[in-house]
CSV table of C-alpha atoms in Angstrom, one decimal:
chain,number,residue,atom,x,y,z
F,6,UNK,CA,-39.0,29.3,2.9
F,7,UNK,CA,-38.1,32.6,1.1
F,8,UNK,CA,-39.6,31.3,-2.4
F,9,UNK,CA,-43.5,30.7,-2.7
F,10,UNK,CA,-42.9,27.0,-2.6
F,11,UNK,CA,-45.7,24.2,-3.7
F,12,UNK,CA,-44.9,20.8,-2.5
F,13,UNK,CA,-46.5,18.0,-4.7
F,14,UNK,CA,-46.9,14.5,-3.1
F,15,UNK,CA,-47.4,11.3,-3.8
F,16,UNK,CA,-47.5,7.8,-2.3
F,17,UNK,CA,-43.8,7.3,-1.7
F,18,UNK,CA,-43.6,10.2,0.5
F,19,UNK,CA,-46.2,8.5,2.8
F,20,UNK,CA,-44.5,5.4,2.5
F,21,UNK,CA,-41.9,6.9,4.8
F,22,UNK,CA,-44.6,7.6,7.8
F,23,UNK,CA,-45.7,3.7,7.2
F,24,UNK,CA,-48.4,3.8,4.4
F,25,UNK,CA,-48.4,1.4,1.4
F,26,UNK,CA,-47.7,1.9,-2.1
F,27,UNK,CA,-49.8,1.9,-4.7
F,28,UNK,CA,-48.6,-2.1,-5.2
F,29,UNK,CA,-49.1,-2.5,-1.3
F,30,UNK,CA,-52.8,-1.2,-1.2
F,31,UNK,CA,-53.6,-3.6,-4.4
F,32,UNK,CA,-52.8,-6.6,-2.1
F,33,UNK,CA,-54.4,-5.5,1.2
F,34,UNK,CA,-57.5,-4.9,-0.8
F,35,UNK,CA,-58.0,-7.7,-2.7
F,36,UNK,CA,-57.2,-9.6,0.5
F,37,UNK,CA,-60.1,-7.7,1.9
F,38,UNK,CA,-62.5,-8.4,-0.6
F,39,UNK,CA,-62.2,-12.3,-1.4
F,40,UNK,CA,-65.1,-13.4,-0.1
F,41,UNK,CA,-66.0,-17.2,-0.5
F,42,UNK,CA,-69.6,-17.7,1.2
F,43,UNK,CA,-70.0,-21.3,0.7
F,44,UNK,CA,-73.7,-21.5,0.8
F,45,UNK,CA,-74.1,-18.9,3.4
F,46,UNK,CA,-75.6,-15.8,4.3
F,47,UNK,CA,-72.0,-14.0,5.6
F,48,UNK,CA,-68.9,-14.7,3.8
F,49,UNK,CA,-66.9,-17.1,6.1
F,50,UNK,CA,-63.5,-15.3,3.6
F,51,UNK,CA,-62.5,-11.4,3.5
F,52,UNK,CA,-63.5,-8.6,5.6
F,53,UNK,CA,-66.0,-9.4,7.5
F,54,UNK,CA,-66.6,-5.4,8.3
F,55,UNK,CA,-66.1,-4.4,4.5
F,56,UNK,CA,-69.1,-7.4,3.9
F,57,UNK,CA,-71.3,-6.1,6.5
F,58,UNK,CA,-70.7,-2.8,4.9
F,59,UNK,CA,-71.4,-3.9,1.3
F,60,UNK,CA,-75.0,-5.3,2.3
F,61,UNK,CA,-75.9,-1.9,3.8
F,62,UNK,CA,-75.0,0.0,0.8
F,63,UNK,CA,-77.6,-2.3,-1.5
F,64,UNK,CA,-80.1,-2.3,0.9
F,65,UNK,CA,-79.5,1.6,2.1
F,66,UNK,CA,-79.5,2.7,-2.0
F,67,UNK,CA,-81.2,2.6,-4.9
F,68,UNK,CA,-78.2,0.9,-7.2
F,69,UNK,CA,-77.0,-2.6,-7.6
F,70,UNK,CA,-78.3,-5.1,-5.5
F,71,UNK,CA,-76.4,-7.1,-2.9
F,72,UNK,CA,-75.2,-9.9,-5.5
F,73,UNK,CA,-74.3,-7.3,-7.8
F,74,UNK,CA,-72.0,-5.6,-5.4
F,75,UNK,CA,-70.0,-9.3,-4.0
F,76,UNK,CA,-69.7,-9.7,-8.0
F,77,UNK,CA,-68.1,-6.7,-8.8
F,78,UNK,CA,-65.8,-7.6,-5.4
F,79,UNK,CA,-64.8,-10.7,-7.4
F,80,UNK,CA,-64.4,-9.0,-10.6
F,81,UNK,CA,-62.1,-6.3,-8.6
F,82,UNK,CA,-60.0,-9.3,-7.1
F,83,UNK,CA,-59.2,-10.6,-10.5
F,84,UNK,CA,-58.1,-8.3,-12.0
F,85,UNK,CA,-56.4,-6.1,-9.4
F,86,UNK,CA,-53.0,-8.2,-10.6
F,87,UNK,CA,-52.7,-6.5,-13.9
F,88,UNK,CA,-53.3,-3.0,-12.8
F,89,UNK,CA,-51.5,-0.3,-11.9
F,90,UNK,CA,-53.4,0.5,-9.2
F,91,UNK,CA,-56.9,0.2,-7.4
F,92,UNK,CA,-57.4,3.9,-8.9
F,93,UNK,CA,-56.7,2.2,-12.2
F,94,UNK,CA,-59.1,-0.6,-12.0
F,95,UNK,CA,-61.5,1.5,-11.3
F,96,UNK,CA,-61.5,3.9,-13.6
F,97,UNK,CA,-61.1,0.9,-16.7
F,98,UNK,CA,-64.3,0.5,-15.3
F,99,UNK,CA,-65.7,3.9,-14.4
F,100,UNK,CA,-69.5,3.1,-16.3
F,101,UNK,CA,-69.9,0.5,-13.5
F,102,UNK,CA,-71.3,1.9,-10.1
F,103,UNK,CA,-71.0,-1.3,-8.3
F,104,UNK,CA,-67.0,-1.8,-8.5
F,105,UNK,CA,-66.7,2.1,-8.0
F,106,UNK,CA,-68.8,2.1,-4.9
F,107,UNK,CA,-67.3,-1.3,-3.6
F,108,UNK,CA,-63.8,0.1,-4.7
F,109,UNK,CA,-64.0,3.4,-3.0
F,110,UNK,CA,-65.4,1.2,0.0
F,111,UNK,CA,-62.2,-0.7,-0.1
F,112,UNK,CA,-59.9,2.2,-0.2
F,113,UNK,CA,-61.6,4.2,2.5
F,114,UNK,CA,-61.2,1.3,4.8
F,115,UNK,CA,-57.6,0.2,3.6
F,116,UNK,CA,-56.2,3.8,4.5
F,117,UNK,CA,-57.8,4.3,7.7
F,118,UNK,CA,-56.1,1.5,8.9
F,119,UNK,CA,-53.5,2.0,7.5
F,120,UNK,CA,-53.7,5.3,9.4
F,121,UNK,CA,-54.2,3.5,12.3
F,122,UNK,CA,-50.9,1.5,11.7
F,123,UNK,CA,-48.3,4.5,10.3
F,124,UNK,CA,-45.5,5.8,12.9
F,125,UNK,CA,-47.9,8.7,13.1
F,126,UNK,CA,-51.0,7.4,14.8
F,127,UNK,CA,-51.5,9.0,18.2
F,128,UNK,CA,-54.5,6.7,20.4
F,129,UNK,CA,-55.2,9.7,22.4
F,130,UNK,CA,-54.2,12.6,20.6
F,131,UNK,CA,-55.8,15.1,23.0
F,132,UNK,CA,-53.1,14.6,25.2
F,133,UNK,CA,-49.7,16.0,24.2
F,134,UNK,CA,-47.3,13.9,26.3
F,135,UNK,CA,-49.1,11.1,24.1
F,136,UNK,CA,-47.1,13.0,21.2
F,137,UNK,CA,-44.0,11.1,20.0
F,138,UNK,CA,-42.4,12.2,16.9
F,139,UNK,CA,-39.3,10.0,16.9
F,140,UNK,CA,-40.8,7.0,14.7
F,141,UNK,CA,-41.0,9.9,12.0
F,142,UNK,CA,-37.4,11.1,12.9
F,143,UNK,CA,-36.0,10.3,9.9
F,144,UNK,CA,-38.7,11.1,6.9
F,145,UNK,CA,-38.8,14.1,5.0
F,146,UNK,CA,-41.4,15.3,7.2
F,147,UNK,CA,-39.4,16.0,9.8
F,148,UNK,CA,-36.7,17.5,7.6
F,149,UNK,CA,-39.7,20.3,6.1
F,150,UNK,CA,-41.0,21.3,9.9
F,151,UNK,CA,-37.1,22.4,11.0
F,152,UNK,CA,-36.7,24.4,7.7
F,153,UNK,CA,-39.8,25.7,8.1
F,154,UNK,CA,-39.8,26.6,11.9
F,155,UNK,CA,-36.3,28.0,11.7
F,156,UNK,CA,-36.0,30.9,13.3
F,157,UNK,CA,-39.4,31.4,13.8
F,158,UNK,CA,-40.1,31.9,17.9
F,159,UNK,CA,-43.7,30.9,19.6
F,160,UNK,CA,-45.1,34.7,19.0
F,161,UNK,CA,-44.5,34.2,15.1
F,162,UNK,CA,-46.4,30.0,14.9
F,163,UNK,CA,-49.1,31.9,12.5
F,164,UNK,CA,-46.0,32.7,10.0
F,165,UNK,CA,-44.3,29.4,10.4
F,166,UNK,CA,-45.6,27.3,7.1
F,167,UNK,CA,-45.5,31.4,4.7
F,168,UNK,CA,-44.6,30.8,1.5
F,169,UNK,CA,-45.6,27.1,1.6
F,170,UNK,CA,-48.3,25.0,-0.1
F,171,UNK,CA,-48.8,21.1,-0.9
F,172,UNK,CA,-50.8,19.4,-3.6
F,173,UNK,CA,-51.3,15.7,-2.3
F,174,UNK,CA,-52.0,12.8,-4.6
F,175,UNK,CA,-52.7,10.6,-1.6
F,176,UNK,CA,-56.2,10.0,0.3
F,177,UNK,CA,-54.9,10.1,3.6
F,178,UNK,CA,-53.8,12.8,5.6
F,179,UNK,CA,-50.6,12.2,6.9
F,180,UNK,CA,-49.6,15.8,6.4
F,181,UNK,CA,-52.0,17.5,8.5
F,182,UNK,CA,-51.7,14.6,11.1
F,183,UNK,CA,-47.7,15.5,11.2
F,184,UNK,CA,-47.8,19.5,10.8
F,185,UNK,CA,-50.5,19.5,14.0
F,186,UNK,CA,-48.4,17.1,16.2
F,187,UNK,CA,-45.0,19.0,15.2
F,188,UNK,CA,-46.6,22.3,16.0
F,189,UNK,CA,-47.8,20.9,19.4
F,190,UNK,CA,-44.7,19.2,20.1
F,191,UNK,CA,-42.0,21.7,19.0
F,192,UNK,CA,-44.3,25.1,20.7
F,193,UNK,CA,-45.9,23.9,22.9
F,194,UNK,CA,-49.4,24.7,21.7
F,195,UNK,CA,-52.9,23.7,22.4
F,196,UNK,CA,-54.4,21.3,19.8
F,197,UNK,CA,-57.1,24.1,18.6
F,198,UNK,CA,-54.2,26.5,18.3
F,199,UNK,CA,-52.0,24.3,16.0
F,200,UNK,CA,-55.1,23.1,14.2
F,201,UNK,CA,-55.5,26.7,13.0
F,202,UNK,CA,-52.7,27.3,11.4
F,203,UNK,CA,-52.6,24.3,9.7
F,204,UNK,CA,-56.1,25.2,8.3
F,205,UNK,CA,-54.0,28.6,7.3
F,206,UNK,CA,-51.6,26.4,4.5
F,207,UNK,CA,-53.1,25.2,1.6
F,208,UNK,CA,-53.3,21.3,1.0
F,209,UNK,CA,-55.2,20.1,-1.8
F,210,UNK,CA,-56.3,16.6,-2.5
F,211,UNK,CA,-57.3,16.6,-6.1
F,212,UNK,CA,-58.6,13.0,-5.9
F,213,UNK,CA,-60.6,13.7,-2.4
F,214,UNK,CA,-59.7,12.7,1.1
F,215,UNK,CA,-61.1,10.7,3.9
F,216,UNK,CA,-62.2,13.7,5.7
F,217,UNK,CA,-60.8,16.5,7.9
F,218,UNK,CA,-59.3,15.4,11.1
F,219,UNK,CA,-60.1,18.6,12.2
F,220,UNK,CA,-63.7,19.0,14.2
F,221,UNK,CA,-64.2,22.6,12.3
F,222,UNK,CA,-67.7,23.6,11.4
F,223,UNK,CA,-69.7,23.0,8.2
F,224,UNK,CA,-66.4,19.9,7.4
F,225,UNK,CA,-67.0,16.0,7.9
F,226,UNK,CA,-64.7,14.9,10.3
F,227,UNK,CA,-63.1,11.7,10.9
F,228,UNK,CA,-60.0,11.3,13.7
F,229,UNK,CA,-56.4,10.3,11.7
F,230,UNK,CA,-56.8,6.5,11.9
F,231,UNK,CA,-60.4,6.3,13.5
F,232,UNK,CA,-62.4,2.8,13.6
F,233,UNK,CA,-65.4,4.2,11.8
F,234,UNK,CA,-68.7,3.5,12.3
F,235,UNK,CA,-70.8,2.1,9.0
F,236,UNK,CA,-72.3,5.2,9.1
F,237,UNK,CA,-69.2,7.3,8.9
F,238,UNK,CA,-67.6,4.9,6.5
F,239,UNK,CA,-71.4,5.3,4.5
F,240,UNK,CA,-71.4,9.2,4.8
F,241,UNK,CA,-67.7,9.7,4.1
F,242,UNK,CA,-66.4,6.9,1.5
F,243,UNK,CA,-68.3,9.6,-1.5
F,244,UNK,CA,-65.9,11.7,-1.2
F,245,UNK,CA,-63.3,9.8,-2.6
F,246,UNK,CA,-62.2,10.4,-6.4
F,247,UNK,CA,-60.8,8.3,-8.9
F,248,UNK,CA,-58.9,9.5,-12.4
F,249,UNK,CA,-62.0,10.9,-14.8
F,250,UNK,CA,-63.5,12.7,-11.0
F,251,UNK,CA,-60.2,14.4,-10.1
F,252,UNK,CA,-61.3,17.6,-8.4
F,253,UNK,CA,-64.7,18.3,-6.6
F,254,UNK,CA,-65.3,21.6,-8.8
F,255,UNK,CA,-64.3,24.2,-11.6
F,256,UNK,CA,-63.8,26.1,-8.2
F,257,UNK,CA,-61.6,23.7,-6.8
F,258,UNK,CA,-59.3,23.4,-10.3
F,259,UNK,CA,-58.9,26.9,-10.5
F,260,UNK,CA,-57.8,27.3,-6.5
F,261,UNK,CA,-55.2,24.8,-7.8
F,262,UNK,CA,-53.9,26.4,-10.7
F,263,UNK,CA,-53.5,29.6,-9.2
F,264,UNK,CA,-51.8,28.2,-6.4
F,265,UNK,CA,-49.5,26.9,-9.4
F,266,UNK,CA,-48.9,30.1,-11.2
F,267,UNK,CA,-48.5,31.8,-8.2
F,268,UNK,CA,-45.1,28.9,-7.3
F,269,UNK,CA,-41.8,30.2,-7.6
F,270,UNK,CA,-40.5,26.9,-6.7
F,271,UNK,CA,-42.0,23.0,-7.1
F,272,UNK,CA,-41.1,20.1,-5.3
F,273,UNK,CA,-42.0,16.9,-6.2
F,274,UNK,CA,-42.1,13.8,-3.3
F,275,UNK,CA,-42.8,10.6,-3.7
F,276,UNK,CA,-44.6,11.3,-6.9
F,277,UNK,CA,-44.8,9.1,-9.7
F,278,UNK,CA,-45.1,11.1,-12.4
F,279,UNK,CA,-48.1,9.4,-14.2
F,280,UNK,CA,-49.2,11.2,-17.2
F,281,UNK,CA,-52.7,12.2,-16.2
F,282,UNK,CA,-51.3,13.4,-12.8
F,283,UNK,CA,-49.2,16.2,-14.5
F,284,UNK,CA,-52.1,16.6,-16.9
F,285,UNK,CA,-53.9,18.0,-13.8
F,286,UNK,CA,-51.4,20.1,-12.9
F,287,UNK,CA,-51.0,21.9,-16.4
F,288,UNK,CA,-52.2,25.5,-15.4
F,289,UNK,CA,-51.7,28.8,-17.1
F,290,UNK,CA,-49.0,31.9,-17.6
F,291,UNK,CA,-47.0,31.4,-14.7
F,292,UNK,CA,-46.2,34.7,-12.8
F,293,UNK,CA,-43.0,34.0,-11.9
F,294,UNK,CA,-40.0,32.0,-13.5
F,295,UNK,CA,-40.8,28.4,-11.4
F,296,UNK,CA,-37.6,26.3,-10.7
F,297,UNK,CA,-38.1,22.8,-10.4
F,298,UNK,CA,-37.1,19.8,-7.8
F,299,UNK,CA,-37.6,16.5,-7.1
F,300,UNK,CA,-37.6,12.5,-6.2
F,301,UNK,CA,-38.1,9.4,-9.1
F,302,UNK,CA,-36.1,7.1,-5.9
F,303,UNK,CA,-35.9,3.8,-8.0
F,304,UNK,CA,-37.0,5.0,-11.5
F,305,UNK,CA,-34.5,3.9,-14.5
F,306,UNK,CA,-32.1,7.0,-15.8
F,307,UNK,CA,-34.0,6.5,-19.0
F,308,UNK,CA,-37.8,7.1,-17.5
F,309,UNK,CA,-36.3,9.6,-15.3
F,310,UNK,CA,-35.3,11.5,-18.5
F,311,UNK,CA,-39.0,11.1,-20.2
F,312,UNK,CA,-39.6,12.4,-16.5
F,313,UNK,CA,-38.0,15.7,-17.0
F,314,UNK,CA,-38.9,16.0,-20.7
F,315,UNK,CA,-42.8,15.7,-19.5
F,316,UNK,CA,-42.2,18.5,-16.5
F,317,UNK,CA,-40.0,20.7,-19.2
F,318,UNK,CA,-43.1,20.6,-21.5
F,319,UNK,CA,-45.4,21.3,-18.2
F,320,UNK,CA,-43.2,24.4,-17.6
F,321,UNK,CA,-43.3,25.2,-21.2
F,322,UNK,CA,-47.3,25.3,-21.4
F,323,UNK,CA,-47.0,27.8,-18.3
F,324,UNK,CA,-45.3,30.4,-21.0
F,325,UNK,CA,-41.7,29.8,-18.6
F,326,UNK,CA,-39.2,31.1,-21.0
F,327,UNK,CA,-37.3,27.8,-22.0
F,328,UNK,CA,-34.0,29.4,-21.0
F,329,UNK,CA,-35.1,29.9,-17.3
F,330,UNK,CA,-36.6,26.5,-17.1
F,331,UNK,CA,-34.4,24.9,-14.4
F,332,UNK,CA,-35.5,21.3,-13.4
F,333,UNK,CA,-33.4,18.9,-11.1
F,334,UNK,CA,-34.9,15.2,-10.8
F,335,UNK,CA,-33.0,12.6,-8.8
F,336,UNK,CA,-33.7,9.0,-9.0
F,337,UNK,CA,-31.3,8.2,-6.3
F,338,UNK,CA,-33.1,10.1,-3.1
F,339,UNK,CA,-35.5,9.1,-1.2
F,340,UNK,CA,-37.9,12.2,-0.2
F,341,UNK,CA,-36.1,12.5,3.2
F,342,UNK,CA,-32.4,12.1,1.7
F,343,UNK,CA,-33.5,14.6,-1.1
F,344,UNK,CA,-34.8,17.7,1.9
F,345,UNK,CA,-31.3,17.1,3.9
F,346,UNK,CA,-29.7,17.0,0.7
F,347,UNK,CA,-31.3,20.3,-0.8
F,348,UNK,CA,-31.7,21.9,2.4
F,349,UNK,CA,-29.4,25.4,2.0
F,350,UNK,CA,-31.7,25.5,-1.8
F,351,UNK,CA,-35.1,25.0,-0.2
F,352,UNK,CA,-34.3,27.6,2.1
């Protein structure tokens, strides 16, 4: 990549390693938390792990009780339906701590599996022969590492991901699970080495993450598509974010906005667009003229147009003069078609 290039991801480019949607994680949830306990101490309905798990936060903390928390689960399964998303819900509801906590609870569990089930899980990733990279064959992941590694021989891995940077919209951590296992696969490497350079690119989660998958000091780890323990999923689920959270800090808003200004290129995957999403990515004078790229795969010509409208006036508030504004959104690519189709571009 010869341009400083910030990728900016959504749920549709995880869809293609095997995660749900946002309409996908709605259902597995509230299948997960309709309990019906029929007179008895464990719910004989819903997750039985997620229950066990609910009972430990009310008797662990100093919130809502334990009938508090299987209320909120009800309240959450109700009216899941008419949201846009569990984010949503929860945020229509941010004053009340026991359908946040159980939410969060919900999620955390919901994407580790999900984890567990995408074309990238790896049972025992230690060993590299274990690596296979051909379920992901045809996602734009794939398409990124051989425009990225092109060119670039075993002596030169530390340069391979220059010039590239990814703001994630999505909990899990699909693309540091893929850049580690393509590294390892395609040089050779030892999992510490790979796992260092991916540390090297910047990935930020505005709304949180499950964790690093990388055992480095002072981080709290969690293996891509572990089985947690309740105390993992007790220690680890707070990290999670929703809407009015977004980012951790002032420190961590202002890593992401320079790493804005400083784009001479965006590329937007799998990203829906929502309002307060580009909200969050409205960032100062822009040091360079920025061009613009991306997917709305099965948006309407008419909200792909609002689409570029919104990103025009994104561009605009970085002080881009509106003559070099250059945006190209394409409702009619999925993110892998839109990286073969835009290779010679991006490169």
């Amino acid at each position: 990549f010869k341009s400083k290039t910030v990728f900016v991801v959504g749920a549709g480019a995880s869809y293609e390693a095997g995660l749900p949607l946002g309409t996908g994680l709605k259902d597995i949830i509230a299948g997960k938390l309709r309990f019906r306990f029929n007179h008895r101490p464990s719910p004989e309905t819903g997750d039985q792990i997620l229950a066990h798990q609910i009972m430990q936060l009310a008797a662990r903390d100093d919130g809502p009780n334990q009938a508090e928390y299987f209320r909120a689960a009800s309240a959450i399964c109700r009216g899941l339906p008419l949201a846009i998303s569990i984010d949503n819900f929860i945020d229509a509801h941010r004053k009340n701590v026991a359908v946040e906590q159980v939410g969060k609870l919900a999620i955390f569990q919901s994407i580790l599996e999900a984890e567990r089930g995408s074309r990238l899980f790896t049972e025992h990733v230690e060993n590299i022969n274990e690596i296979n990279l051909d379920p992901v064959s045809k996602t734009w992941m794939m398409s990124f590492f051989r425009m990225a590694s092109e060119g670039v021989s075993r002596d030169e891995i530390s340069e391979v991901f220059k010039n590239v940077a990814f703001v994630s919209f999505n909990y899990d951590r699909c693309i540091e699970q893929f850049l580690e296992s393509a590294l390892r696969a395609y040089y050779g490497v030892e999992r510490a080495e790979a796992a260092d350079v991916v540390a090297q690119v910047s990935i930020i989660h505005p709304y949180g993450t499950l964790g690093s998958i990388f055992d480095f000091p002072n981080r709290q780890t969690i293996p891509f598509g572990k089985i947690p323990t309740h105390m993992e999923m007790y220690e680890l689920f707070h990290q999670l974010r929703t809407f009015t959270e977004q980012v951790n800090s002032d420190e961590e808003l202002v890593s992401l906005h320079q790493l804005l200004s400083e784009a001479e290129r965006l590329v937007f995957l799998g990203f829906a667009y929502h309002r307060q999403n580009l909200n969050l990515l409205a960032f100062g004078r822009a040091k360079n003229n920025i061009e613009v790229l991306g997917t709305a795969y099965g948006i309407s010509d008419a909200d792909t147009e609002v689409i570029q409208k919104d990103i025009w006036t994104l561009m605009r508030q970085a002080k881009i003069n509106q003559n070099a504004i250059k945006i190209t959104v394409r409702n009619d690519m999925t993110c892998s078609d839109f990286l073969q189709s835009y290779w010679r571009t991006l490169t």
